[in-house]
Coordinates of C-alpha atoms and ligand atoms in Angstrom, one line a residue:
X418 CA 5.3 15.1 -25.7
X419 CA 4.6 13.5 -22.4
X420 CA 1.7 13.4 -19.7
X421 CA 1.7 16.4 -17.4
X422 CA 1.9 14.6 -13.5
X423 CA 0.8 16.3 -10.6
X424 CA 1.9 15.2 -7.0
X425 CA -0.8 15.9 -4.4
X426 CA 1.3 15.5 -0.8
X427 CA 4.7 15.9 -2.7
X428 CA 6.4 16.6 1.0
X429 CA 4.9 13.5 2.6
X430 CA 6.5 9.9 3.1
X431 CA 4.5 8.8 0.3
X432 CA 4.7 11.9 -2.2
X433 CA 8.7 12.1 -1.6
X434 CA 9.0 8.3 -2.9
X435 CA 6.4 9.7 -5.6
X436 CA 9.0 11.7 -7.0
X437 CA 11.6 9.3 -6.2
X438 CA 9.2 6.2 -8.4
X439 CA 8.1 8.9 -11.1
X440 CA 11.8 9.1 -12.0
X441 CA 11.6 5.4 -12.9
X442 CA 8.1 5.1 -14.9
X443 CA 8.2 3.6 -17.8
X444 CA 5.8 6.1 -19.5
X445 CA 6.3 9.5 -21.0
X446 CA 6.4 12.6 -18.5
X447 CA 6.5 16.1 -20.0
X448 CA 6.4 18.0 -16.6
X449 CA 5.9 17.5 -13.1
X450 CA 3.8 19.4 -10.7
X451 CA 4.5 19.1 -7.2
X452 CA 1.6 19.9 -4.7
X453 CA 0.7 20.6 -1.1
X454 CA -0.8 22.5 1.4
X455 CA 0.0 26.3 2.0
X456 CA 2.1 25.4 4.6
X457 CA 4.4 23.8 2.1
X458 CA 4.2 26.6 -0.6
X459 CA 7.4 28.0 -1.9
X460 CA 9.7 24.9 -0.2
X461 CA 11.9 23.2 -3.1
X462 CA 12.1 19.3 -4.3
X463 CA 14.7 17.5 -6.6
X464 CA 12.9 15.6 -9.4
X465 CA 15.9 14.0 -11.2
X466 CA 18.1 16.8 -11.5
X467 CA 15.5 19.7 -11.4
X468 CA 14.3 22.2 -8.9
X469 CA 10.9 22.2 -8.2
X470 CA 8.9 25.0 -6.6
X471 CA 5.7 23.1 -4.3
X472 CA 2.7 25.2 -4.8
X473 CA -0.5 25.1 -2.5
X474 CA -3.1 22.5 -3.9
X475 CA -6.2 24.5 -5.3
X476 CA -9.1 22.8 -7.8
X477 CA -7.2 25.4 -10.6
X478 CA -4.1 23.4 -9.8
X479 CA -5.1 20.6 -11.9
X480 CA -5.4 22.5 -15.2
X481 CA -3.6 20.8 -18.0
X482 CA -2.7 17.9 -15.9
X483 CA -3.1 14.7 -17.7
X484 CA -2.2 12.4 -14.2
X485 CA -2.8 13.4 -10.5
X486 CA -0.7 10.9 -8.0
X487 CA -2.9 12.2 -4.7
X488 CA -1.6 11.1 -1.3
X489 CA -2.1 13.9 0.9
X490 CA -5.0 12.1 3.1
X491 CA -9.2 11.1 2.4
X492 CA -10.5 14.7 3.0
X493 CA -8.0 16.2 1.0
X494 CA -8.7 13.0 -1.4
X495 CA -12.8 14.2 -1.2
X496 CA -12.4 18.0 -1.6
X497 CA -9.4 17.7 -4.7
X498 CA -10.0 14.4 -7.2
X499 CA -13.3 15.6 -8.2
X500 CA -11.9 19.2 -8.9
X501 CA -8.8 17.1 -10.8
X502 CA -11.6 14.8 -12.9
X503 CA -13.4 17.8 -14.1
X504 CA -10.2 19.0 -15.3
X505 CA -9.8 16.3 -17.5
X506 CA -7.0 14.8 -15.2
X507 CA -6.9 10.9 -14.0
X508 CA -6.3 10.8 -10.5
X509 CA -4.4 7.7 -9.0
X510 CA -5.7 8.5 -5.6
X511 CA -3.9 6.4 -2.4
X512 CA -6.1 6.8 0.0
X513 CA -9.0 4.9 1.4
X514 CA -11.5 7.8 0.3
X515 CA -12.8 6.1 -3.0
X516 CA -11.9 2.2 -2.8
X517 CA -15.1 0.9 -1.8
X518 CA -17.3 3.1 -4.5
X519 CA -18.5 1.1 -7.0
X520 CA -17.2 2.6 -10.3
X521 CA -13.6 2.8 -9.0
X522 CA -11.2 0.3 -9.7
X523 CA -9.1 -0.5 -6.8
X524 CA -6.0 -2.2 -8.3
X525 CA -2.6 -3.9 -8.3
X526 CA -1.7 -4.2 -11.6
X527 CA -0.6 -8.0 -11.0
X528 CA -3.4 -8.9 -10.6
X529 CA -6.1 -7.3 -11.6
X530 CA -4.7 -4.8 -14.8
X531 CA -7.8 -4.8 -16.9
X532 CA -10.3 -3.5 -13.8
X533 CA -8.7 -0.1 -15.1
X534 CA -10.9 -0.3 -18.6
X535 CA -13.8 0.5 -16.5
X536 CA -12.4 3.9 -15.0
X537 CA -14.7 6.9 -14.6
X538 CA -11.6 9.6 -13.8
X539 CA -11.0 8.0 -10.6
X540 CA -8.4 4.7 -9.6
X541 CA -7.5 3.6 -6.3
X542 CA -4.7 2.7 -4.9
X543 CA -5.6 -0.4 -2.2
X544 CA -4.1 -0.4 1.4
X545 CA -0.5 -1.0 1.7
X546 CA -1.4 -4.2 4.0
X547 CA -3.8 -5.5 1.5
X548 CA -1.7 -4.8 -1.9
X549 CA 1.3 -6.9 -0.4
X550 CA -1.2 -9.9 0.7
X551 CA -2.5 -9.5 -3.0
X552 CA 0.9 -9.9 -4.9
X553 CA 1.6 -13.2 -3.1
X554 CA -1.9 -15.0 -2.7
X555 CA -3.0 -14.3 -6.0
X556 CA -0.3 -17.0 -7.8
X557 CA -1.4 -19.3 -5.2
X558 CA -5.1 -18.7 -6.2
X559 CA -4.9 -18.7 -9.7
X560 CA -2.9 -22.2 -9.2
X561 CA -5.0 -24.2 -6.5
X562 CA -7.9 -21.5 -5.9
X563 CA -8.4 -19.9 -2.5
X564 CA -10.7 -20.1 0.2
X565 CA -9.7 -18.2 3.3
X566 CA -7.5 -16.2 4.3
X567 CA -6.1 -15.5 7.8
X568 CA -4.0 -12.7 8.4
X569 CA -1.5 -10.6 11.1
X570 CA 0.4 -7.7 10.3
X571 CA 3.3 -6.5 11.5
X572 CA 3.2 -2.7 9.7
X573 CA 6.0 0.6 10.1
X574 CA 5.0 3.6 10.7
X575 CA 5.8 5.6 8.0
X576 CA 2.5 4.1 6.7
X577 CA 1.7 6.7 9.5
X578 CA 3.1 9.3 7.9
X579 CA 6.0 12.1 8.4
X580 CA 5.0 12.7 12.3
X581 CA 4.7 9.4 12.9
X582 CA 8.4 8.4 11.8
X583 CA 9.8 11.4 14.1
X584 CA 7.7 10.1 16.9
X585 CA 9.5 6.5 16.9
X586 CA 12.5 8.0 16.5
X587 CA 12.3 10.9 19.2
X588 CA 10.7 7.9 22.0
X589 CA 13.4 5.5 21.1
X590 CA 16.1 8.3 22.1
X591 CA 14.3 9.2 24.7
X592 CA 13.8 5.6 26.3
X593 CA 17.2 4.9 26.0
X594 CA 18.1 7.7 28.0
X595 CA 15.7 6.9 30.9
X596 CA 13.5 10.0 29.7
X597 CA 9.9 9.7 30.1
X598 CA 8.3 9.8 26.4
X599 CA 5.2 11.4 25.3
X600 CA 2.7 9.8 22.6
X601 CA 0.9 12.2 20.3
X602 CA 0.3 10.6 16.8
X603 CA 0.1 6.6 17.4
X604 CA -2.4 4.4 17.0
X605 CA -3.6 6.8 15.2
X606 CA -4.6 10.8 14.5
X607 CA -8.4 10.5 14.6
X608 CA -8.9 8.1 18.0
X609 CA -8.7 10.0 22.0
X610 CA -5.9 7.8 23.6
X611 CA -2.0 7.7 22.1
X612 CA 0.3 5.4 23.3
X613 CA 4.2 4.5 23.1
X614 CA 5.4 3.2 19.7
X615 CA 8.9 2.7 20.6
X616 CA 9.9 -0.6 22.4
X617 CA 6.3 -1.8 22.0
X618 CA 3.6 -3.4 19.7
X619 CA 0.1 -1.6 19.1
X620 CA -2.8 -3.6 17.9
X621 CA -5.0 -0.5 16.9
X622 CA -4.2 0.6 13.1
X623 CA -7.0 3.6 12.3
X624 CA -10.3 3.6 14.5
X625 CA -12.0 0.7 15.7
X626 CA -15.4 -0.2 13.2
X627 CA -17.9 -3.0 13.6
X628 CA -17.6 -6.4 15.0
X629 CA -14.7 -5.1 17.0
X630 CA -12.3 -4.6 14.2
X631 CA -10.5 -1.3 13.2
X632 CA -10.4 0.1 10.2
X633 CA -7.7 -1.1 8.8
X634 CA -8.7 -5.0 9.3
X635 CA -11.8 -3.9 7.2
X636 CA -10.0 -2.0 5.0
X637 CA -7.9 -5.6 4.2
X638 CA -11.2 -7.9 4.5
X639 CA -13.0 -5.4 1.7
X640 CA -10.3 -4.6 -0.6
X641 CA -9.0 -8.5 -0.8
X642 CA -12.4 -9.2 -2.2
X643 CA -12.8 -6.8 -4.3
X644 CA -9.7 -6.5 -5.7
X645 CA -9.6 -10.7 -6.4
X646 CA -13.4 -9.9 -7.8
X647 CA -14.4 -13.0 -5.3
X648 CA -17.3 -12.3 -2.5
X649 CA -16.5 -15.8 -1.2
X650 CA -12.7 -15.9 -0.3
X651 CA -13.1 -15.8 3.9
X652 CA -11.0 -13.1 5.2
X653 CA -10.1 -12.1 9.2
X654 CA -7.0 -9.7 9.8
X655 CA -5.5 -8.5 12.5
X656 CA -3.5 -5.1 12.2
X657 CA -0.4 -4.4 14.4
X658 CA 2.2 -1.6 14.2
X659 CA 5.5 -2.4 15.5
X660 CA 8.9 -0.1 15.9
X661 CA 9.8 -0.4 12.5
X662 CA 10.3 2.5 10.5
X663 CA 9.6 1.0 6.6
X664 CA 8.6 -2.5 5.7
X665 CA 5.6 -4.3 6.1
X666 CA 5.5 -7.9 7.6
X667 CA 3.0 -10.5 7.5
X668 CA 1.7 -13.9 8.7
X669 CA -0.7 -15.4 6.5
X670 CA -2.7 -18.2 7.3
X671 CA -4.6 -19.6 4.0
X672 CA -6.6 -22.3 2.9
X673 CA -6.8 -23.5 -1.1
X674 CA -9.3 -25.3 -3.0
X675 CA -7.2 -27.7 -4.3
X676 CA -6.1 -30.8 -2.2
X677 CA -3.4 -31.4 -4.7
X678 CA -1.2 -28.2 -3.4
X679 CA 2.1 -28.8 -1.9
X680 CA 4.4 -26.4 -0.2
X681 CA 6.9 -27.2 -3.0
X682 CA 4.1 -26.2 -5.8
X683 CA 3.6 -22.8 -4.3
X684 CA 7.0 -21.9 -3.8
X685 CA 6.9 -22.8 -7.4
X686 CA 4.3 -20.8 -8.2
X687 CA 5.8 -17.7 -6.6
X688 CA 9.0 -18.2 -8.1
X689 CA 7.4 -17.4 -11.5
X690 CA 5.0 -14.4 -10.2
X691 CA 5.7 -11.2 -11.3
X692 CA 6.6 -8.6 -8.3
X693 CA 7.6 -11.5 -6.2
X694 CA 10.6 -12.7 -4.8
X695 CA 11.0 -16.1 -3.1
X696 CA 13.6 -15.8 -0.4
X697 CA 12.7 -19.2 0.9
X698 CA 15.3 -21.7 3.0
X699 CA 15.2 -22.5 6.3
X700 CA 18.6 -24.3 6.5
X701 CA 20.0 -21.4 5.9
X702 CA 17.9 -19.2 7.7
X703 CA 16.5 -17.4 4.4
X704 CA 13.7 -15.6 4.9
X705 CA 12.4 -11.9 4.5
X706 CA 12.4 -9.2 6.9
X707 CA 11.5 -5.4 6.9
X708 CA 15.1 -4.1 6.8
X709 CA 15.7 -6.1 3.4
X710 CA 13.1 -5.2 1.9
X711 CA 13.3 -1.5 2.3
X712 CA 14.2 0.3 -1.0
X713 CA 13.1 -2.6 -2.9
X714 CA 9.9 -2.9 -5.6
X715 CA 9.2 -6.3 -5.0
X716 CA 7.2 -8.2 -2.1
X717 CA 9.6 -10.9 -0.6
X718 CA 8.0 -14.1 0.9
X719 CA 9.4 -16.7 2.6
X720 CA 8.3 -19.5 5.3
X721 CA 6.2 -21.4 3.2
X722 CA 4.7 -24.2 4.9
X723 CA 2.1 -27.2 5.4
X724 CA -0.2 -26.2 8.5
X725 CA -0.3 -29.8 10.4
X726 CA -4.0 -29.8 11.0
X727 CA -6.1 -28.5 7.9
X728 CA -5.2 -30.5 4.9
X729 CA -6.3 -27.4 2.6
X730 CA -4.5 -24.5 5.1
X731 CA -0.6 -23.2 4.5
X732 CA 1.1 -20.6 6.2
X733 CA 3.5 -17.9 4.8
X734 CA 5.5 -14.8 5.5
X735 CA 5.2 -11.5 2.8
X736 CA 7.1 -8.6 3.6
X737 CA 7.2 -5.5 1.4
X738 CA 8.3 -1.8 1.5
X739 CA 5.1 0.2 2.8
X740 CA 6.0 3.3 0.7
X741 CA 6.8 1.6 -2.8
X742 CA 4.8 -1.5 -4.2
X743 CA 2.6 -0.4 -0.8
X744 CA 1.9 3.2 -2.0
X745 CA 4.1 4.8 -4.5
X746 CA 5.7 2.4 -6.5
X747 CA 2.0 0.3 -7.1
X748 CA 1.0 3.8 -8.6
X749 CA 3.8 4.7 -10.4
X750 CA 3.0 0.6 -12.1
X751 CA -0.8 1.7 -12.4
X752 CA -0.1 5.0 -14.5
X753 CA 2.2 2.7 -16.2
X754 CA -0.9 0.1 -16.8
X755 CA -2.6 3.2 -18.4
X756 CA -0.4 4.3 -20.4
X757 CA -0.2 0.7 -22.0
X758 CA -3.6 0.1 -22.1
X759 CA -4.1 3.7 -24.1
X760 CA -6.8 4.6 -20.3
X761 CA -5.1 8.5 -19.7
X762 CA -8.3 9.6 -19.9
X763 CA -11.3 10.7 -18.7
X764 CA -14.2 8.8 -20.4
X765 CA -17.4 11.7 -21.2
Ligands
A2P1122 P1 2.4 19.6 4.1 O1 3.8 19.1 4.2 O2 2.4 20.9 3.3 O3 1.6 19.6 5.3 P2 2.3 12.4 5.6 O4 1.5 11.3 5.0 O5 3.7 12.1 5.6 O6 1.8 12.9 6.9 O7 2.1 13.6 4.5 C1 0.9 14.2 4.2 C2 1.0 15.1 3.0 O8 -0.3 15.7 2.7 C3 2.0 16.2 3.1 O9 2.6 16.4 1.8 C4 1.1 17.4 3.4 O10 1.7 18.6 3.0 C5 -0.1 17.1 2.6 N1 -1.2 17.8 3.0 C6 -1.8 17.9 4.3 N2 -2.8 18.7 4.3 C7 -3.0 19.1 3.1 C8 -4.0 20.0 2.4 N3 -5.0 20.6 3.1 N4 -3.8 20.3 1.1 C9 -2.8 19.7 0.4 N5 -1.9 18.9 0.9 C10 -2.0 18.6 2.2

């Protein structure tokens, strides 16, 4: 006995750390279902030791599947979960296409676990940005409460996708070598304009929105409140992609509620958080960076300090891998949540 998983976008940067995470979960698996587009149909993936043949995604796909791990894109997200629902299968779904709805929890299991009791088939997985930012302010809310929030990213491109890797890599060669590059994929698929991502910094993640700010800024102003269940914390991001190819960096500006918070009670406080690693010394030059924390569960931080004109503001540095507590391994830990809380279901 065992849940029956489904991987929608198994060949993706996401899906293949899917399989990699699914190999790790701490619940029951009886079969694993790997699933694509018809492009993909008939390719081969190892799941532990075992062959397994990628079919093309169709609503009869999801037959007899208990948990669908989607990450294949929002209109694939749109056309598919529904069809998975009906089927009687919970979808963890990892794009932005059902965060916002109302009866969908949008969750990171460190902080906000039981949102999942109120499930209707469908869970989101929050922005990779956003989930990071979650893991390390929320011990500094629960401790001293939180007002605003003030972040920059720093995010890799595989949060871009498959394409968007090989397009780093094949500029980077080809600026080395004096060749002129060509930009096809970054900022991002659905805007007019591309530009360089190799040997430069874009401040365009997704399409520009209202007020001026893309996407992806809104996507991290939304989901903070929602996922913190707070309408009140005060929230501005900025979202950059840099020539990274995994790991997502940030500098967070925020302010707490609590005039009794020192720089040495939050590092305190984060020392004791689950999913986060203090990495914390400036004399001897400790502090995360993208590169360490690739292959690794847990969001680092580091760079904890007094801001020197707001008595209530702090700043801090989060880094995390994109692809696992930013996409895969923060769904692999909500089916795991589900499985606990007896929720691998869909409610009638
Ligand atoms: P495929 O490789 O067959 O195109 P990434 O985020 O790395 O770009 O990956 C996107 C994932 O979404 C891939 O696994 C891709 O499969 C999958 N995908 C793209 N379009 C569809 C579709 N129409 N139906 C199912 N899966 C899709």
């Amino acid at each position: 006995s065992g849940y029956q998983v489904a991987v929608v976008g198994a060949t993706g940067a996401v899906g293949t750390k899917m399989l990699e995470m699914l190999a790790e979960a701490d619940f029951p698996i009886a079969g694993v279902k790997l699933l694509a587009s018809k492009r993909s149909a008939g390719k081969v993936l190892l799941f532990k030791d075992q062959e397994l043949v990628i079919e093309e995604t169709t609503a009869e796909s999801f037959e007899g599947i208990d948990i669908a791990l989607f990450s294949a894109g929002g209109s694939v997200s749109k056309e598919f979960a529904p069809e998975a629902v009906k089927r009687g299968a919970v979808v963890i779904d990892n794009t932005s296409a059902f965060r916002m709805d109302l009866n969908v929890p949008l969750v990171v299991p460190q902080v906000n676990e039981l949102a999942l009791k109120e499930h209707q088939g469908i869970i989101a997985n929050p922005n990779c940005s956003t989930i990071q930012m979650m893991v390390a302010l929320e011990p500094v809310r629960k401790a001293y409460g939180l007002s605003r929030i003030i972040v920059s990213t720093y995010q890799a491109v595989s949060g871009a996708g498959v394409s968007a890797i090989n397009e780093l890599k094949e500029q980077s060669q080809k600026m080395l070598n004096d060749e002129p590059v060509e930009a096809h994929i970054l900022p991002c698929g659905g805007d007019k304009k591309h530009f360089p991502i190799a040997f430069n910094a874009l401040p365009q993640i997704d399409v520009f929105s209202d007020a001026g700010y893309t996407y992806e800024e809104w996507k991290m102003m939304n989901e903070t409140k929602k996922i913190m269940a707070d309408e009140t914390i005060k929230v501005a991001a900025t979202c950059v992609r840099i020539p990274v190819v995994s790991g997502h960096s940030e500098s967070i500006y925020f302010e707490v509620k609590d005039e009794l918070a020192t720089v040495f009670g939050i590092q305190n406080e984060l020392e004791k958080a689950p999913g986060v690693v203090l990495q914390d010394d400036p004399a001897t030059q400790l502090y995360p960076t993208a590169l360490t924390s690739v292959g690794k569960k847990e969001t680092f931080v580091g760079r904890v300090r007094k801001d020197l004109d707001d008595d209530l503001g702090f700043h801090m540095w989060v880094v995390s891998d994109n692809l696992l507590k930013g996409a895969a391994w923060n769904s692999i830990e909500i089916a795991e949540s589900l499985h606990r809380l007896d929720l691998v279901r869909v409610p009638k």
